[in-house]
PDB file of C-alpha atoms in Angstrom:
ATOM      1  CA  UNK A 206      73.240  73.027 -21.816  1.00 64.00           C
ATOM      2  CA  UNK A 207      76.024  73.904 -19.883  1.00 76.00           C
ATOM      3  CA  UNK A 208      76.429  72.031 -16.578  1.00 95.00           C
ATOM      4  CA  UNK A 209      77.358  75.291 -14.579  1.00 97.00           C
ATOM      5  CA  UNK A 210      74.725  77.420 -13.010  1.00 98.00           C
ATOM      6  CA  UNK A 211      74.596  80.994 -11.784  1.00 98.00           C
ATOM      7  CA  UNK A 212      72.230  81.996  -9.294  1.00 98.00           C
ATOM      8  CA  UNK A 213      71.278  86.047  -8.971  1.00 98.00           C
ATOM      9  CA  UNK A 214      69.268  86.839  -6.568  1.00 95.00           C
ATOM     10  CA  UNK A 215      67.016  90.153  -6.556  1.00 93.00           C
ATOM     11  CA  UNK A 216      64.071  92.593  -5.855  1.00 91.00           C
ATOM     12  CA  UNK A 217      62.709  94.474  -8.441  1.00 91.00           C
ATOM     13  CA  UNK A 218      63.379  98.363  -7.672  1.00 93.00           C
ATOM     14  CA  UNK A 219      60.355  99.952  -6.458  1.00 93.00           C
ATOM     15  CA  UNK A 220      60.442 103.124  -4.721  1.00 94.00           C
ATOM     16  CA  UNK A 221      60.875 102.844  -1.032  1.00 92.00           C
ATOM     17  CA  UNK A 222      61.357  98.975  -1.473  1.00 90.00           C
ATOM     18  CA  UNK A 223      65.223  98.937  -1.653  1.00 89.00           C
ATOM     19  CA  UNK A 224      67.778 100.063  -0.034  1.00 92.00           C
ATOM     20  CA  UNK A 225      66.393 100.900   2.566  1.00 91.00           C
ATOM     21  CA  UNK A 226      69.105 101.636   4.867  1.00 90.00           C
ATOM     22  CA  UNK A 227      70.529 103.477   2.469  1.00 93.00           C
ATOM     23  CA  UNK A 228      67.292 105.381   1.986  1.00 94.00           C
ATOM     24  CA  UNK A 229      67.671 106.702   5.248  1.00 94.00           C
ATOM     25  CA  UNK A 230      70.700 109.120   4.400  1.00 94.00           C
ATOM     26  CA  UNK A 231      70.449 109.890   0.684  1.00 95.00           C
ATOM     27  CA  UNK A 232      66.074 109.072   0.521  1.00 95.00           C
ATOM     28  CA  UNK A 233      63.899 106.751  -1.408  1.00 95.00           C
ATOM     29  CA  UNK A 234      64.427 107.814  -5.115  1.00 96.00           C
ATOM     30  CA  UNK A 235      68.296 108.188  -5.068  1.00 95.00           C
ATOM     31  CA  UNK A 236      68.572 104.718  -3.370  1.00 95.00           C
ATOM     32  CA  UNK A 237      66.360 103.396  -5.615  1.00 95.00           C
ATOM     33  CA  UNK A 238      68.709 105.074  -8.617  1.00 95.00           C
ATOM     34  CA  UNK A 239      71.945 103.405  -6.916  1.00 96.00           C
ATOM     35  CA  UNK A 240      69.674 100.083  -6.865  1.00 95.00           C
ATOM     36  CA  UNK A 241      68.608 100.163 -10.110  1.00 96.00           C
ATOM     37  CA  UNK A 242      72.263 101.204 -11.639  1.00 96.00           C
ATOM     38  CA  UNK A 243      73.953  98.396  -9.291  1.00 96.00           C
ATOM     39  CA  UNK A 244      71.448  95.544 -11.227  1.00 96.00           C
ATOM     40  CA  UNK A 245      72.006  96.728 -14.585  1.00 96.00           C
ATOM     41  CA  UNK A 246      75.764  96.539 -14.246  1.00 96.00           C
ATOM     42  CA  UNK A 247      75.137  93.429 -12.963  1.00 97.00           C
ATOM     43  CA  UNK A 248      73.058  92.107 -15.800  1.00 97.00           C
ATOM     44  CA  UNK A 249      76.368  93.280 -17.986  1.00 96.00           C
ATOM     45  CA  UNK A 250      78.578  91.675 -15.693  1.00 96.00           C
ATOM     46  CA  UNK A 251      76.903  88.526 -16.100  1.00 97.00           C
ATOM     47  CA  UNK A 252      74.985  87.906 -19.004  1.00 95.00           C
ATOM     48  CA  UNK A 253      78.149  86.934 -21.302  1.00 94.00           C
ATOM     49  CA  UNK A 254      79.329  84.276 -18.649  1.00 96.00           C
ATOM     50  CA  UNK A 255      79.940  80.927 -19.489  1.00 93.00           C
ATOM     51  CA  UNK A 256      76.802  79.468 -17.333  1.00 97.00           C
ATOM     52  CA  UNK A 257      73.057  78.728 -17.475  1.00 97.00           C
ATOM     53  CA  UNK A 258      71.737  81.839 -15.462  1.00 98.00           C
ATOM     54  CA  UNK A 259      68.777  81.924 -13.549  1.00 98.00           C
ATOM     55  CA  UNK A 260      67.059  85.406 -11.651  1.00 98.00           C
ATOM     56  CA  UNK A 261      65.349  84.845  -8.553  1.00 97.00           C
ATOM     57  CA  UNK A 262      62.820  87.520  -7.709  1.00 96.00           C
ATOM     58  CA  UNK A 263      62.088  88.250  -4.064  1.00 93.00           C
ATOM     59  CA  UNK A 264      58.696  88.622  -5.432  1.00 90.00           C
ATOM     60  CA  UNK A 265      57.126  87.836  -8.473  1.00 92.00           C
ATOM     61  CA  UNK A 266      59.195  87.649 -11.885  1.00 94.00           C
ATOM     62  CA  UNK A 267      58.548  90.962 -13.870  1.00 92.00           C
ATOM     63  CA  UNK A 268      58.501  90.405 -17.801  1.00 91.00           C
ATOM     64  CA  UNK A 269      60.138  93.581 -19.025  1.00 92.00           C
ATOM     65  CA  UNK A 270      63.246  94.118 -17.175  1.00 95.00           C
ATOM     66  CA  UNK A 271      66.975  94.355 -16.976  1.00 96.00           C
ATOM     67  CA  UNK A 272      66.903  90.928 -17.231  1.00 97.00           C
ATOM     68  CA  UNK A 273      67.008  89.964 -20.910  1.00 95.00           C
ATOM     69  CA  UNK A 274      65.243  86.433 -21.239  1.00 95.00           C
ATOM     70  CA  UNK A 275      67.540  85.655 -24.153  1.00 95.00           C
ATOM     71  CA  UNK A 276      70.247  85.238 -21.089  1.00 96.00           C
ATOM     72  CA  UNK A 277      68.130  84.727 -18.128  1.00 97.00           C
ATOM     73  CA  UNK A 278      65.794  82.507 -16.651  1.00 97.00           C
ATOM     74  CA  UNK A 279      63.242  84.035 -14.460  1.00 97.00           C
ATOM     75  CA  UNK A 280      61.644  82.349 -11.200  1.00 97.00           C
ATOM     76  CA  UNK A 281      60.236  83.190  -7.573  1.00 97.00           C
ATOM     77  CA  UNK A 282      62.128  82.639  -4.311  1.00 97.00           C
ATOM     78  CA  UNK A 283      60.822  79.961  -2.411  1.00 96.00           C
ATOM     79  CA  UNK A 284      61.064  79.703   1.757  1.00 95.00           C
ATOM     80  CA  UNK A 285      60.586  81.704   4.934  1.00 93.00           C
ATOM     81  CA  UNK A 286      63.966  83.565   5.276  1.00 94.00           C
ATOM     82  CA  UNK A 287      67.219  83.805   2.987  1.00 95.00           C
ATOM     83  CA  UNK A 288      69.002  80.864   3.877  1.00 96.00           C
ATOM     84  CA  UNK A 289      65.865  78.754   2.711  1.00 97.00           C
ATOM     85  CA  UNK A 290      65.220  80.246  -0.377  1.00 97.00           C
ATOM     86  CA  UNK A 291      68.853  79.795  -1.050  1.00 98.00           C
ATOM     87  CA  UNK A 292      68.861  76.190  -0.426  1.00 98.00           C
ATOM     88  CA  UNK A 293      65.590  75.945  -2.410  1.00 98.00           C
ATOM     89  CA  UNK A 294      67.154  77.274  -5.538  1.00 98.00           C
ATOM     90  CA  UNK A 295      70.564  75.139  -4.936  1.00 98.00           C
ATOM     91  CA  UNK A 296      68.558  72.325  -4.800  1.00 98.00           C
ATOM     92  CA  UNK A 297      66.863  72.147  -7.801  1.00 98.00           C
ATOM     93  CA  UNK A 298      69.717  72.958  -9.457  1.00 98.00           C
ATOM     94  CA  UNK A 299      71.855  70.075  -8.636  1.00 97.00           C
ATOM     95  CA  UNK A 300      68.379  68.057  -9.399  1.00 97.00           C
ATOM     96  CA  UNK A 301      68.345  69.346 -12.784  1.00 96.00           C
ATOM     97  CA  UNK A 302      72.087  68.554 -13.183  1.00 96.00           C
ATOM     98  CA  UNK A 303      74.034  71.140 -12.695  1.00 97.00           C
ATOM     99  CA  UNK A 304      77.905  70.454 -11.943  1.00 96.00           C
ATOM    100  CA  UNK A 305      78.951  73.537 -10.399  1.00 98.00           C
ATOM    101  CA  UNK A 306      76.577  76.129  -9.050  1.00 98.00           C
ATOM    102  CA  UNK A 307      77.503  79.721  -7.628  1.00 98.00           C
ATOM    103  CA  UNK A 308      74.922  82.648  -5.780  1.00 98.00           C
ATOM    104  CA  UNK A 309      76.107  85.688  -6.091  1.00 95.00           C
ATOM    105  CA  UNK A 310      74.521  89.590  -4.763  1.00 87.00           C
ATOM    106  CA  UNK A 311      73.654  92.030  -7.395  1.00 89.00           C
ATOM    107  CA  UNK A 312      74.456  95.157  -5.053  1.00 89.00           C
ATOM    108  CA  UNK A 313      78.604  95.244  -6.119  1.00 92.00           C
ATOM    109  CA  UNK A 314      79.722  97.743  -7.786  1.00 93.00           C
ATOM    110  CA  UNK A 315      83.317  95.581  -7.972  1.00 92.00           C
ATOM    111  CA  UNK A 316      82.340  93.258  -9.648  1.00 91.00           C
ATOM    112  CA  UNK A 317      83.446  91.605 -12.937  1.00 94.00           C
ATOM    113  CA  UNK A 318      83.215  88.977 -15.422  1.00 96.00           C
ATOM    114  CA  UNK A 319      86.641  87.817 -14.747  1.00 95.00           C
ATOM    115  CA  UNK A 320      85.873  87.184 -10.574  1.00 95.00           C
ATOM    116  CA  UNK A 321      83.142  85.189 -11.910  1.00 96.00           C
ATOM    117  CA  UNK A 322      84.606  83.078 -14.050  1.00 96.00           C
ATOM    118  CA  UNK A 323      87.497  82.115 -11.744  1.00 96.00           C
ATOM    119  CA  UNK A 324      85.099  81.155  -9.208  1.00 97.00           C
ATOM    120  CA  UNK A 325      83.843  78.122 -11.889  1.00 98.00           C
ATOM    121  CA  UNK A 326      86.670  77.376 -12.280  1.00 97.00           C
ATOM    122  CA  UNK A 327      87.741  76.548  -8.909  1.00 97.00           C
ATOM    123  CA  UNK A 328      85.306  74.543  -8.674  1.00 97.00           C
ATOM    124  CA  UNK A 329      87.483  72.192 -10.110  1.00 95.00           C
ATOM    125  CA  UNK A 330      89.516  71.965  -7.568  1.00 96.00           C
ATOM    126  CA  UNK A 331      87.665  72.491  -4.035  1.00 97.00           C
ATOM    127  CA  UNK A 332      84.292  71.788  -2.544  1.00 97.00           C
ATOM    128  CA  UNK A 333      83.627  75.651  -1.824  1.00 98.00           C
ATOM    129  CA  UNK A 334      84.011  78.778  -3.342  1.00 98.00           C
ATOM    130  CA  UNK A 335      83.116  81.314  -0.760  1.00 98.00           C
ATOM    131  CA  UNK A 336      83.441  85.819  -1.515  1.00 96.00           C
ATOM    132  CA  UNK A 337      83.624  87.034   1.562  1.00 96.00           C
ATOM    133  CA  UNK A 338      81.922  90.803   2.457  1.00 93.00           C
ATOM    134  CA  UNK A 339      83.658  93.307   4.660  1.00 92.00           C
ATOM    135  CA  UNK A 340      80.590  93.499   6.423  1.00 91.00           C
ATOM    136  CA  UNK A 341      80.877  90.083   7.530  1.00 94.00           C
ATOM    137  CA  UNK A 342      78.591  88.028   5.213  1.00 94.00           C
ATOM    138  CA  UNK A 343      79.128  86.879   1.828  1.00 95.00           C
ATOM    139  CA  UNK A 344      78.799  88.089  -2.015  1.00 95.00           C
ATOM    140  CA  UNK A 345      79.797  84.958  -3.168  1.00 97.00           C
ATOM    141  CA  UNK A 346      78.924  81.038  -2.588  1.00 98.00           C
ATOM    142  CA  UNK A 347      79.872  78.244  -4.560  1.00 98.00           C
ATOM    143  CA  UNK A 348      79.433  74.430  -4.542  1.00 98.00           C
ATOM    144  CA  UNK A 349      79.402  70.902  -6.495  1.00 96.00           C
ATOM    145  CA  UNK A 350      77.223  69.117  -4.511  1.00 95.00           C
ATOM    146  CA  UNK A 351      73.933  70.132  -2.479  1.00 96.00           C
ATOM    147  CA  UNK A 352      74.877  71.000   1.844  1.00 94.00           C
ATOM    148  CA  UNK A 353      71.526  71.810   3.176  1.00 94.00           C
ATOM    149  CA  UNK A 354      73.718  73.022   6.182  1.00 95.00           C
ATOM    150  CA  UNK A 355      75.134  76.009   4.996  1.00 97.00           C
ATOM    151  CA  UNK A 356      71.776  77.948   4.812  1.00 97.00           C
ATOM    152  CA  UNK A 357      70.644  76.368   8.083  1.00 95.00           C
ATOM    153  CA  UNK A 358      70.886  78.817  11.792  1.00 93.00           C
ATOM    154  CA  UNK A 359      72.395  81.506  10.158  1.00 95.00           C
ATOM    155  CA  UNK A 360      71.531  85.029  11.421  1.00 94.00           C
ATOM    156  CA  UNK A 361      70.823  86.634   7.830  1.00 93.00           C
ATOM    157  CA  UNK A 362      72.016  90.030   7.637  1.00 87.00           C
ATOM    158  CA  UNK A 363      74.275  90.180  10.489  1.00 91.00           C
ATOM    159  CA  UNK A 364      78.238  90.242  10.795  1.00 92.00           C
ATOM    160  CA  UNK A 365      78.157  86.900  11.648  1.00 95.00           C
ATOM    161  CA  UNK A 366      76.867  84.970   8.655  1.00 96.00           C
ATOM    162  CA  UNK A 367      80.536  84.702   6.810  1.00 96.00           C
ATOM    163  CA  UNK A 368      82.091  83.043   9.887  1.00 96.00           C
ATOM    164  CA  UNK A 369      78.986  80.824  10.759  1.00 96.00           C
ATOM    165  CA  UNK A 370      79.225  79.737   7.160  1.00 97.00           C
ATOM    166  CA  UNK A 371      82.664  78.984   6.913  1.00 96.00           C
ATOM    167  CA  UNK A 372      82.176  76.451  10.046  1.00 95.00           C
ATOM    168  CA  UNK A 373      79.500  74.853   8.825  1.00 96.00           C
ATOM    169  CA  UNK A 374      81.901  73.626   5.846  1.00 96.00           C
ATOM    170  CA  UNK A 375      83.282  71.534   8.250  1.00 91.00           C
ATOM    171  CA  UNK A 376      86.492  69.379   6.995  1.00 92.00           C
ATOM    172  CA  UNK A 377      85.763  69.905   3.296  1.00 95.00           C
ATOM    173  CA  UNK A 378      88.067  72.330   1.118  1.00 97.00           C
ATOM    174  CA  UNK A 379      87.523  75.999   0.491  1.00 97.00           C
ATOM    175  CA  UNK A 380      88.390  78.724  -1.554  1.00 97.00           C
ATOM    176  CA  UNK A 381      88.312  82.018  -0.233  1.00 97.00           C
ATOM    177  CA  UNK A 382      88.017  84.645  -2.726  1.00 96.00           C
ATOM    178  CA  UNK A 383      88.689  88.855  -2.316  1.00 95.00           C
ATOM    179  CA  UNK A 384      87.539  90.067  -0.030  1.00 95.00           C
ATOM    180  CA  UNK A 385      84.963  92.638  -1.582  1.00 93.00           C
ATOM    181  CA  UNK A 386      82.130  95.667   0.375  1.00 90.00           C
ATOM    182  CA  UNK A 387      78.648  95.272  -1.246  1.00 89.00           C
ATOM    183  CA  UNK A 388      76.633  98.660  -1.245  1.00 90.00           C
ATOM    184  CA  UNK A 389      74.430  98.994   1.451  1.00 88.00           C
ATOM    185  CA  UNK A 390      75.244 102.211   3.364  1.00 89.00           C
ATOM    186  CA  UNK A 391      75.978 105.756   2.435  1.00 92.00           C
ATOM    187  CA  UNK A 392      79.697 105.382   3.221  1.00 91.00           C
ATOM    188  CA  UNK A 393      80.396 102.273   0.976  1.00 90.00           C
ATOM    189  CA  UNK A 394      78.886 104.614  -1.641  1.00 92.00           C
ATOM    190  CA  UNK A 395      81.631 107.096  -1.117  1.00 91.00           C
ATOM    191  CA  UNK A 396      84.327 105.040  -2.248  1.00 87.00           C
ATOM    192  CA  UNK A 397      83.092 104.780  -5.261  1.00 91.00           C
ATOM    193  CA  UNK A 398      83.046 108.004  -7.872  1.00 91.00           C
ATOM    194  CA  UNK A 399      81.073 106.058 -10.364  1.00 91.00           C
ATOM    195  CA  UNK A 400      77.656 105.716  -7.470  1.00 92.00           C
ATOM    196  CA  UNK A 401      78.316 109.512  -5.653  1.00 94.00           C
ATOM    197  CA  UNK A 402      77.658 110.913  -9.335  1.00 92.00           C
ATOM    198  CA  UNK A 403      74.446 109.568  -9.226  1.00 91.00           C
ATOM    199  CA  UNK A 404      73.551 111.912  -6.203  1.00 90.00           C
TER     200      UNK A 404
END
């Protein structure tokens, strides 16, 4: 087994489920389209990497999906908002042994194998890994031990959650990686060819 963990967590796309912001300029079925094209690259992104990796579904786990069993272990989000359901699924990680465990969205069209793998990897070196979004939260978090208060008085889904987490690291040592823009409104589509074809 290895003794790193990757954590992805997801919704399955339903129609008028996801993306819902987004839904509001280009509708329902071409946000669920982006959605649904955002996990699968994904689940090629990540399903090569050097880690155990676990999907955790907003809802229930659905059997035939994107997410290939042979490479992913399915499970349910546990807790009342994100930053508990978070902690929940760091937790029993580092109970099960896990050295080095990293969350990371599944709405960026940026990423790569390669930003992935360097995050591990420094690991080695600080207590934090931290991907910061440019619309002030976070695509990336990473950590060697368990810190129950990074997930704690946050305000989810607001500019504010990249800062708030950065202070509650406190004196330990972090990595900040890119800074990269996770898809959530029409104009972060635009910068990207690859997502205004699907349109």
């Amino acid at each position: 087994m290895s003794k790193n963990l990757l954590l992805l967590f997801t919704r399955h796309p339903e129609l008028g489920k996801c993306k819902t912001r987004l839904a509001q300029k280009i509708g329902d079925q071409k946000a669920l389209e982006v959605y649904s094209y955002l996990l699968q690259h994904t689940a090629n992104v990540t399903k090569n990497i050097n880690a155990e990796k676990q999907v955790w579904y907003a809802t229930q786990p659905v059997e035939n999906d994107i997410w290939n069993p042979r490479y992913y272990t399915k499970k349910a989000q546990q807790g009342e908002n994100l930053g508990a359901r978070m902690a929940y699924a760091f937790a029993e990680g580092f109970q099960k042994g896990y050295n080095k465990i990293l969350i990371l969205g599944s709405d960026l069209i940026d990423l790569n194998a390669a930003r992935v793998e360097d995050a591990f990897t420094k690991l080695d070196e600080t207590d934090f890994v931290l991907g910061p979004a440019e619309d002030g939260g976070y695509y990336l978090l990473g950590m060697k031990s368990f810190r129950k208060e990074i997930f704690e008085n946050k305000n989810w889904s607001t500019p504010s959650v990249f800062n708030d987490t950065l202070s509650s690291m406190g004196d330990k040592s972090v990595t900040l990686l890119e800074t990269l823009n996770d898809i959530d409104e029409y104009e972060d589509m635009q910068k990207h060819p690859t997502l205004m074809n699907l349109l």
